[in-house]
Coordinates of N, CA and C in Angstrom, one line a residue:
M511 N -0.4 -4.2 -4.6 CA 0.0 -5.5 -4.0 C 1.3 -5.6 -3.8
K512 N 2.2 -5.0 -4.6 CA 3.6 -5.0 -4.5 C 4.0 -4.4 -3.2
I513 N 3.4 -3.2 -2.9 CA 3.7 -2.4 -1.7 C 3.2 -3.1 -0.5
K514 N 2.1 -3.8 -0.6 CA 1.5 -4.5 0.6 C 2.5 -5.6 0.9
T515 N 2.9 -6.4 -0.1 CA 3.7 -7.5 0.1 C 5.1 -7.1 0.8
G516 N 5.6 -6.0 0.2 CA 6.8 -5.4 0.7 C 6.8 -5.1 2.1
F517 N 5.6 -4.5 2.6 CA 5.4 -4.2 4.0 C 5.5 -5.3 4.9
L518 N 4.8 -6.5 4.4 CA 4.7 -7.7 5.2 C 6.1 -8.3 5.3
L519 N 6.9 -8.2 4.2 CA 8.3 -8.8 4.3 C 9.1 -7.9 5.2
L520 N 8.8 -6.6 5.2 CA 9.5 -5.7 6.2 C 9.2 -6.0 7.6
F521 N 7.9 -6.3 7.8 CA 7.4 -6.7 9.2 C 8.1 -7.9 9.6
C522 N 8.2 -8.9 8.7 CA 8.8 -10.2 9.0 C 10.3 -10.0 9.4
G523 N 10.9 -9.1 8.7 CA 12.3 -8.7 9.1 C 12.4 -8.2 10.3
V524 N 11.5 -7.4 10.8 CA 11.5 -6.7 12.1 C 11.3 -7.8 13.2
L525 N 10.5 -8.7 12.9 CA 10.2 -9.8 13.8 C 11.4 -10.7 14.1
S526 N 12.2 -10.8 13.0 CA 13.4 -11.8 13.2 C 14.5 -11.2 14.0
I527 N 14.4 -9.9 14.3 CA 15.5 -9.3 15.1 C 15.6 -9.9 16.5
G528 N 14.5 -10.3 17.1 CA 14.6 -10.9 18.4 C 13.6 -10.2 19.4
Q529 N 13.4 -10.8 20.6 CA 12.5 -10.3 21.5 C 13.1 -10.0 23.0
T530 N 12.8 -8.9 23.5 CA 13.2 -8.6 24.8 C 12.3 -7.6 25.4
F531 N 12.0 -7.6 26.7 CA 11.0 -6.8 27.3 C 11.5 -5.6 28.0
S532 N 12.9 -5.4 28.1 CA 13.4 -4.1 28.6 C 14.3 -3.6 27.4
Y533 N 13.6 -2.9 26.4 CA 14.2 -2.6 25.2 C 15.0 -1.3 25.2
Q534 N 16.3 -1.3 24.9 CA 17.0 0.0 24.7 C 17.6 -0.1 23.3
P535 N 17.1 0.7 22.4 CA 17.6 0.5 21.0 C 19.0 0.8 20.8
T536 N 19.7 0.0 20.1 CA 21.1 0.2 19.8 C 21.2 1.2 18.7
E537 N 22.4 1.7 18.4 CA 22.7 2.6 17.2 C 22.4 1.9 16.0
E538 N 22.8 0.6 15.9 CA 22.5 -0.2 14.7 C 21.0 -0.3 14.4
E539 N 20.3 -0.5 15.5 CA 18.8 -0.7 15.3 C 18.2 0.6 14.9
Q540 N 18.7 1.7 15.5 CA 18.2 3.0 15.1 C 18.4 3.3 13.6
Q541 N 19.6 2.9 13.2 CA 20.0 3.1 11.8 C 19.1 2.2 10.9
E542 N 18.9 1.1 11.4 CA 17.9 0.1 10.6 C 16.5 0.8 10.4
L543 N 16.0 1.4 11.4 CA 14.7 2.1 11.3 C 14.9 3.2 10.4
T544 N 15.9 3.9 10.4 CA 16.1 5.1 9.5 C 16.0 4.6 8.0
T545 N 16.7 3.5 7.8 CA 16.7 2.8 6.5 C 15.4 2.4 6.0
L546 N 14.6 1.7 6.9 CA 13.3 1.3 6.7 C 12.4 2.4 6.3
K547 N 12.6 3.4 7.1 CA 11.7 4.6 6.8 C 12.0 5.2 5.3
S548 N 13.3 5.2 5.1 CA 13.6 5.7 3.7 C 13.0 4.9 2.7
Q549 N 13.0 3.5 2.9 CA 12.5 2.7 1.9 C 11.0 2.8 1.7
L550 N 10.4 3.0 2.8 CA 9.0 3.2 2.9 C 8.5 4.5 2.1
R551 N 9.3 5.6 2.4 CA 9.0 6.8 1.7 C 9.1 6.7 0.2
E552 N 10.1 5.9 -0.3 CA 10.3 5.7 -1.7 C 9.1 4.9 -2.2
A553 N 8.7 3.9 -1.5 CA 7.7 2.9 -1.9 C 6.3 3.6 -2.1
I554 N 6.0 4.7 -1.3 CA 4.7 5.3 -1.3 C 4.7 6.6 -2.0
S555 N 5.9 7.1 -2.6 CA 5.9 8.2 -3.3 C 4.8 8.4 -4.3
G556 N 4.0 9.4 -4.2 CA 3.0 9.7 -5.2 C 1.9 8.8 -5.1
D557 N 1.7 7.9 -4.0 CA 0.6 7.0 -4.0 C -0.1 7.2 -2.7
N558 N -1.1 8.0 -2.5 CA -1.6 8.3 -1.2 C -2.5 7.2 -0.7
I559 N -3.1 6.4 -1.6 CA -3.8 5.2 -1.1 C -2.9 4.2 -0.4
A560 N -1.7 4.0 -1.1 CA -0.6 3.1 -0.5 C -0.2 3.7 0.8
L561 N -0.1 4.9 0.9 CA 0.3 5.6 2.2 C -0.7 5.2 3.4
W562 N -2.0 5.4 3.0 CA -3.0 5.2 4.0 C -3.0 3.7 4.4
N563 N -2.9 2.8 3.4 CA -3.0 1.4 3.7 C -1.8 0.9 4.5
L564 N -0.6 1.4 4.2 CA 0.5 1.0 5.0 C 0.4 1.6 6.5
Y565 N -0.1 2.8 6.6 CA -0.2 3.4 7.9 C -1.2 2.5 8.8
A566 N -2.4 2.1 8.1 CA -3.5 1.4 8.8 C -2.8 0.0 9.2
Q567 N -2.0 -0.6 8.3 CA -1.4 -1.9 8.6 C -0.4 -1.7 9.9
A568 N 0.3 -0.8 9.8 CA 1.3 -0.6 11.0 C 0.5 -0.3 12.3
R569 N -0.6 0.5 12.2 CA -1.3 0.9 13.3 C -2.0 -0.4 13.9
D570 N -2.6 -1.2 13.1 CA -3.3 -2.3 13.4 C -2.4 -3.5 14.0
L571 N -1.2 -3.5 13.4 CA -0.3 -4.5 14.0 C 0.2 -4.1 15.4
E572 N 0.4 -2.9 15.5 CA 1.0 -2.3 16.7 C 0.0 -2.5 17.9
I573 N -1.3 -2.3 17.7 CA -2.3 -2.5 18.7 C -3.0 -3.8 18.8
G574 N -2.8 -4.7 17.7 CA -3.6 -5.8 17.6 C -3.0 -7.1 18.2
I575 N -1.8 -7.1 18.5 CA -1.1 -8.3 19.0 C -0.3 -7.9 20.3
Q576 N -0.1 -8.9 21.1 CA 0.8 -8.7 22.3 C 2.2 -8.7 21.9
T577 N 2.9 -7.5 22.0 CA 4.2 -7.4 21.5 C 5.2 -7.1 22.5
P578 N 6.3 -7.6 22.5 CA 7.5 -7.2 23.4 C 7.8 -5.8 23.1
E579 N 8.6 -5.2 24.0 CA 8.8 -3.8 23.9 C 9.7 -3.5 22.6
K580 N 10.6 -4.3 22.3 CA 11.4 -4.1 21.1 C 10.6 -4.0 19.9
L581 N 9.8 -5.0 19.6 CA 8.9 -5.0 18.4 C 7.9 -3.8 18.5
N582 N 7.3 -3.5 19.7 CA 6.4 -2.5 19.9 C 7.0 -1.1 19.5
Y583 N 8.2 -1.0 19.9 CA 9.0 0.3 19.6 C 9.1 0.4 18.1
K584 N 9.4 -0.5 17.4 CA 9.7 -0.4 16.0 C 8.4 -0.1 15.2
L585 N 7.2 -0.9 15.7 CA 5.9 -0.7 15.0 C 5.4 0.7 15.3
Q586 N 5.6 1.2 16.5 CA 5.2 2.6 16.9 C 6.0 3.6 16.0
H587 N 7.2 3.4 15.8 CA 8.0 4.3 15.0 C 7.5 4.4 13.5
L588 N 7.3 3.2 13.0 CA 6.8 3.1 11.6 C 5.4 3.7 11.5
R589 N 4.5 3.4 12.4 CA 3.2 4.0 12.4 C 3.2 5.5 12.5
D590 N 4.0 6.1 13.4 CA 4.1 7.5 13.6 C 4.7 8.2 12.4
Y591 N 5.7 7.5 11.8 CA 6.4 8.0 10.7 C 5.4 8.1 9.5
L592 N 4.6 7.1 9.3 CA 3.7 7.1 8.2 C 2.5 8.1 8.4
L593 N 2.1 8.3 9.7 CA 1.1 9.2 10.0 C 1.7 10.7 9.7
T594 N 2.9 10.9 10.2 CA 3.5 12.2 9.9 C 3.5 12.6 8.5
I595 N 3.9 11.6 7.6 CA 3.9 11.9 6.2 C 2.5 12.2 5.7
L596 N 1.5 11.4 6.2 CA 0.1 11.6 5.8 C -0.4 13.0 6.2
D597 N -0.1 13.4 7.5 CA -0.5 14.7 7.9 C 0.2 15.8 7.1
D598 N 1.4 15.7 7.0 CA 2.2 16.7 6.2 C 1.7 16.8 4.8
K599 N 1.3 15.8 4.1 CA 0.8 15.9 2.7 C -0.5 16.5 2.8
K600 N -1.3 16.2 3.8 CA -2.6 16.9 3.8 C -2.5 18.4 4.1
E601 N -1.6 18.7 4.9 CA -1.4 20.0 5.2 C -0.9 21.0 4.0
L602 N -0.3 20.3 3.0 CA 0.1 21.0 1.8 C -1.2 21.6 1.1
L603 N -2.3 20.8 1.3 CA -3.6 21.2 0.7 C -4.4 22.1 1.6
K604 N -4.3 21.9 2.8 CA -5.0 22.7 3.8 C -4.1 22.9 4.9
R605 N -3.7 24.2 5.2 CA -2.7 24.4 6.2 C -3.1 24.1 7.6
D606 N -4.3 24.4 7.9 CA -4.7 24.2 9.2 C -5.9 23.3 9.3
A607 N -5.8 22.0 9.7 CA -6.8 21.1 9.7 C -8.0 21.5 10.7
K608 N -7.7 22.1 11.8 CA -8.7 22.6 12.7 C -9.6 23.7 12.2
D609 N -8.9 24.7 11.4 CA -9.7 25.6 10.6 C -10.6 25.0 9.6
K610 N -10.1 24.0 8.9 CA -10.8 23.4 7.8 C -12.2 22.7 8.5
K611 N -11.8 22.0 9.7 CA -13.0 21.5 10.4 C -14.0 22.5 10.9
S612 N -13.5 23.6 11.3 CA -14.4 24.7 11.7 C -15.2 25.2 10.5
E613 N -14.6 25.3 9.4 CA -15.3 25.7 8.2 C -16.4 24.7 7.7
F614 N -16.0 23.4 7.9 CA -17.0 22.4 7.6 C -18.2 22.5 8.5
L615 N -18.1 22.7 9.8 CA -19.1 22.9 10.8 C -19.9 24.1 10.5
A616 N -19.3 25.2 10.1 CA -20.0 26.5 9.8 C -20.8 26.3 8.5
L617 N -20.2 25.6 7.6 CA -20.9 25.4 6.3 C -22.2 24.7 6.5
H618 N -22.1 23.6 7.3 CA -23.2 22.7 7.4 C -24.0 22.9 8.7
Q619 N -23.9 24.1 9.3 CA -24.5 24.4 10.6 C -26.1 24.1 10.5
G620 N -26.7 24.5 9.3 CA -28.1 24.4 9.3 C -28.7 22.9 8.9
S621 N -27.6 22.1 8.7 CA -28.1 20.8 8.2 C -28.4 19.8 9.4
G622 N -27.9 20.2 10.5 CA -28.1 19.3 11.7 C -26.9 18.6 12.1
V623 N -25.8 18.5 11.2 CA -24.6 17.9 11.6 C -24.0 18.6 12.8
A624 N -23.9 19.9 13.0 CA -23.3 20.5 14.1 C -24.3 20.7 15.2
S625 N -25.5 20.8 15.0 CA -26.5 21.2 16.0 C -27.2 20.0 16.7
A626 N -27.2 18.8 16.1 CA -27.9 17.7 16.7 C -26.8 17.0 17.6
E627 N -27.1 17.1 18.9 CA -26.2 16.6 20.0 C -25.8 15.0 19.6
P628 N -26.7 14.1 19.4 CA -26.2 12.8 19.2 C -25.3 12.6 17.9
L629 N -25.3 13.6 17.0 CA -24.5 13.5 15.9 C -23.1 14.0 16.1
S630 N -22.9 14.8 17.1 CA -21.6 15.6 17.3 C -20.5 14.6 17.4
E631 N -20.6 13.6 18.3 CA -19.4 12.7 18.5 C -19.2 11.8 17.3
S632 N -20.4 11.3 16.8 CA -20.2 10.3 15.7 C -19.7 11.0 14.4
C633 N -20.4 12.1 13.9 CA -20.0 12.7 12.7 C -18.6 13.3 12.8
I634 N -18.5 14.1 13.8 CA -17.4 14.9 14.0 C -16.2 14.2 14.7
G635 N -16.6 13.3 15.6 CA -15.6 12.5 16.2 C -14.8 11.5 15.3
R636 N -15.4 11.2 14.3 CA -14.7 10.3 13.3 C -14.2 11.1 12.1
Y637 N -14.2 12.4 12.3 CA -13.7 13.2 11.2 C -12.3 12.9 10.7
P638 N -11.3 12.6 11.7 CA -9.9 12.3 11.3 C -9.8 11.2 10.3
T639 N -10.6 10.0 10.6 CA -10.5 8.9 9.8 C -11.1 9.2 8.4
L640 N -12.3 9.9 8.4 CA -12.9 10.2 7.1 C -12.0 11.2 6.3
D641 N -11.4 12.1 7.0 CA -10.6 13.1 6.3 C -9.3 12.5 5.7
A642 N -8.7 11.5 6.5 CA -7.5 10.9 6.0 C -7.8 10.0 4.9
M643 N -8.8 9.2 4.9 CA -9.2 8.3 3.7 C -9.7 9.1 2.5
S644 N -10.4 10.2 2.7 CA -10.9 11.1 1.6 C -9.6 11.7 0.9
F645 N -8.7 12.1 1.7 CA -7.4 12.6 1.2 C -6.8 11.5 0.3
A646 N -6.6 10.3 0.9 CA -6.0 9.3 0.2 C -6.6 9.1 -1.3
Y647 N -7.9 9.2 -1.2 CA -8.7 8.8 -2.5 C -9.0 10.2 -3.3
D648 N -8.4 11.3 -2.8 CA -8.7 12.6 -3.6 C -10.2 12.9 -3.7
F649 N -10.9 12.9 -2.6 CA -12.3 13.0 -2.6 C -12.6 14.0 -1.4
P650 N -13.6 14.9 -1.6 CA -14.0 15.9 -0.7 C -14.5 15.2 0.7
T651 N -13.7 15.6 1.9 CA -14.2 15.2 3.1 C -15.6 15.5 3.4
S652 N -16.0 16.7 3.2 CA -17.3 17.1 3.5 C -18.4 16.3 2.8
L653 N -18.0 15.9 1.5 CA -19.1 15.0 0.8 C -19.1 13.7 1.4
S654 N -18.0 13.1 1.8 CA -18.0 11.8 2.5 C -18.8 11.9 3.8
I655 N -18.6 12.8 4.5 CA -19.5 13.0 5.8 C -20.9 13.3 5.5
A656 N -21.2 14.1 4.6 CA -22.6 14.4 4.2 C -23.3 13.3 3.8
I657 N -22.7 12.4 2.9 CA -23.4 11.1 2.5 C -23.7 10.2 3.7
W658 N -22.7 10.1 4.5 CA -22.9 9.3 5.8 C -24.0 9.8 6.6
Y659 N -24.1 11.1 6.8 CA -25.2 11.8 7.6 C -26.5 11.6 6.9
R660 N -26.5 11.7 5.6 CA -27.8 11.7 4.8 C -28.3 10.3 5.0
E661 N -27.4 9.4 4.8 CA -28.1 8.0 4.8 C -28.3 7.3 6.1
T662 N -27.4 7.6 7.0 CA -27.6 6.8 8.3 C -27.4 7.7 9.5
S663 N -27.5 9.1 9.3 CA -27.3 10.0 10.4 C -26.0 9.8 11.1
C664 N -25.0 9.5 10.4 CA -23.6 9.2 11.0 C -23.7 8.2 12.0
G665 N -24.6 7.2 11.9 CA -24.7 6.1 12.8 C -23.5 5.1 12.7
F666 N -22.9 4.7 13.8 CA -21.8 3.8 13.8 C -22.4 2.4 14.1
Y667 N -23.1 1.8 13.1 CA -23.7 0.5 13.2 C -23.9 0.1 11.7
L668 N -24.4 -1.1 11.7 CA -24.7 -1.7 10.3 C -26.3 -1.7 10.2
P669 N -26.9 -1.0 9.3 CA -28.4 -1.0 9.1 C -28.9 -2.4 8.9
K670 N -30.1 -2.5 9.1 CA -30.8 -3.8 8.9 C -30.8 -4.4 7.5
N671 N -30.8 -3.5 6.6 CA -30.8 -3.8 5.2 C -29.5 -4.4 4.7
G672 N -28.5 -4.3 5.5 CA -27.2 -4.9 5.2 C -26.4 -4.1 4.2
N673 N -26.8 -2.9 3.8 CA -26.0 -2.1 2.7 C -25.0 -1.2 3.3
G674 N -24.7 -1.3 4.5 CA -23.7 -0.5 5.2 C -24.0 1.0 5.5
P675 N -23.2 1.7 6.2 CA -23.5 3.1 6.6 C -23.7 4.1 5.5
F676 N -23.2 3.8 4.3 CA -23.3 4.8 3.2 C -24.4 4.5 2.3
Q677 N -25.0 3.3 2.4 CA -26.2 2.9 1.6 C -26.2 3.3 0.1
I678 N -25.0 3.3 -0.5 CA -25.0 3.4 -1.9 C -24.4 2.2 -2.6
I679 N -23.5 1.6 -2.1 CA -22.8 0.5 -2.8 C -23.7 -0.8 -2.7
T680 N -23.7 -1.6 -3.7 CA -24.4 -2.9 -3.7 C -23.6 -3.9 -3.1
K681 N -23.3 -3.8 -1.8 CA -22.4 -4.8 -1.1 C -23.1 -5.1 0.1
Q682 N -23.1 -6.4 0.6 CA -23.8 -6.7 1.8 C -22.8 -6.9 3.0
Y683 N -23.0 -6.1 4.0 CA -22.1 -6.1 5.3 C -22.8 -6.7 6.4
G684 N -24.0 -7.2 6.3 CA -24.7 -7.7 7.5 C -25.3 -6.7 8.3
N685 N -25.7 -6.9 9.5 CA -26.3 -5.8 10.2 C -25.9 -6.0 11.7
G686 N -26.1 -4.9 12.5 CA -25.7 -5.0 13.9 C -24.5 -4.1 14.3
S687 N -23.6 -4.7 15.0 CA -22.4 -3.8 15.5 C -21.4 -3.7 14.3
L688 N -20.7 -2.6 14.6 CA -19.7 -2.2 13.6 C -18.3 -1.9 14.4
D689 N -17.2 -2.4 13.9 CA -16.0 -2.1 14.5 C -15.1 -1.2 13.5
R690 N -13.9 -0.8 13.9 CA -13.2 0.2 13.2 C -12.7 -0.4 11.8
A691 N -12.3 -1.6 11.8 CA -11.9 -2.2 10.6 C -12.9 -2.3 9.6
L692 N -14.1 -2.7 9.9 CA -15.2 -2.8 9.0 C -15.7 -1.4 8.6
F693 N -15.7 -0.5 9.5 CA -16.1 0.9 9.2 C -15.1 1.5 8.1
E694 N -13.9 1.3 8.3 CA -12.9 1.8 7.3 C -13.1 1.0 6.0
Q695 N -13.4 -0.3 6.0 CA -13.7 -0.9 4.8 C -14.9 -0.4 4.1
T696 N -15.9 0.0 4.8 CA -17.1 0.7 4.2 C -16.8 2.0 3.6
I697 N -15.9 2.7 4.2 CA -15.4 4.1 3.7 C -14.7 3.8 2.4
K698 N -13.7 2.9 2.3 CA -13.0 2.5 1.2 C -13.9 2.1 0.1
D699 N -14.8 1.3 0.4 CA -15.8 0.8 -0.7 C -16.6 2.0 -1.3
F700 N -17.1 2.9 -0.4 CA -17.8 4.1 -0.9 C -17.0 5.0 -1.6
L701 N -15.8 5.2 -1.3 CA -14.9 6.1 -2.1 C -14.5 5.5 -3.5
E702 N -14.2 4.2 -3.5 CA -13.9 3.6 -4.7 C -15.2 3.5 -5.7
F703 N -16.3 3.3 -5.1 CA -17.6 3.3 -5.8 C -17.9 4.7 -6.4
S704 N -17.7 5.7 -5.5 CA -17.9 7.1 -6.0 C -17.0 7.4 -7.1
K705 N -15.7 7.1 -7.0 CA -14.7 7.5 -8.0 C -15.0 6.9 -9.3
K706 N -15.4 5.6 -9.3 CA -15.7 4.9 -10.5 C -16.9 5.4 -11.2
K707 N -18.0 5.9 -10.4 CA -19.1 6.5 -11.0 C -18.7 7.8 -11.7
I708 N -17.9 8.5 -11.0 CA -17.5 9.8 -11.6 C -16.7 9.6 -12.8
E709 N -15.8 8.7 -12.8 CA -15.0 8.4 -14.0 C -15.9 8.0 -15.1
R710 N -16.8 7.2 -14.9 CA -17.7 6.7 -15.9 C -18.5 7.9 -16.6
Y711 N -19.0 8.6 -15.6 CA -19.8 9.9 -16.1 C -18.9 10.8 -17.0
N712 N -17.6 11.0 -16.5 CA -16.8 11.9 -17.2 C -16.3 11.4 -18.6
S713 N -16.2 10.0 -18.6 CA -15.8 9.5 -19.9 C -16.8 9.6 -21.0
K714 N -18.1 9.8 -20.5 CA -19.2 9.8 -21.4 C -19.6 11.3 -21.7
N715 N -19.1 12.2 -20.8 CA -19.5 13.7 -20.8 C -18.3 14.4 -20.7
P716 N -17.3 14.4 -21.6 CA -16.0 15.1 -21.5 C -16.1 16.6 -21.6
E717 N -17.3 17.2 -22.1 CA -17.4 18.6 -22.1 C -18.0 19.2 -20.8
T718 N -18.6 18.3 -20.0 CA -19.2 18.8 -18.7 C -18.8 17.8 -17.6
P719 N -17.5 17.7 -17.3 CA -17.0 16.7 -16.3 C -17.4 17.1 -14.9
I720 N -17.5 16.2 -14.0 CA -17.6 16.4 -12.6 C -16.1 16.5 -12.1
L721 N -15.8 17.7 -11.5 CA -14.5 17.9 -10.9 C -14.6 17.9 -9.5
L722 N -14.2 16.8 -8.8 CA -14.2 16.8 -7.3 C -12.8 16.3 -6.9
G723 N -12.4 16.9 -5.9 CA -11.0 16.5 -5.3 C -10.9 16.9 -3.8
Y724 N -9.9 16.5 -3.2 CA -9.8 16.7 -1.8 C -9.6 18.2 -1.5

């Protein structure tokens, strides 16, 4: 909550600078961005969930409102900066994301994920989101996608029973259409649910723990 509030205060500070539609950043404003980036890096140090949450906030603010060029410039820089950190940290664990994706496809070739045409765009097209969020929660990306495929064939919709695309958590999402924000919320809920289940099992079975990570 502290980091989230800090980012909102940061955003309010950006808003207070002013508005102009033909924006040419001054040296002072560029230095301000550098300072803000440094503060963000310090705030999210060692906290990948906070990193993902801040990136998603910056991304949604940048595309969700009508912004003048000056504000849009700042939001884009913050968004891209956070995304770069996210990608760099992922690459420390897997050097080539494309190779990892190919390995995932090869591994699950017989399951239908790679061979069924309707699933290609849905399962694999949303791989970056599932991969980034799985990284944030230190959870295997392949397992996140496998559960989604197993439960709803990677469908980008809300099933009639209201249990969401992962069908594991006891939470009602309604049914019908699904947008990005709600989809990311269902992923978050699934990951938190799964991590708690694993932690509960491991606490009762310390000699045979489940060891899963990104």
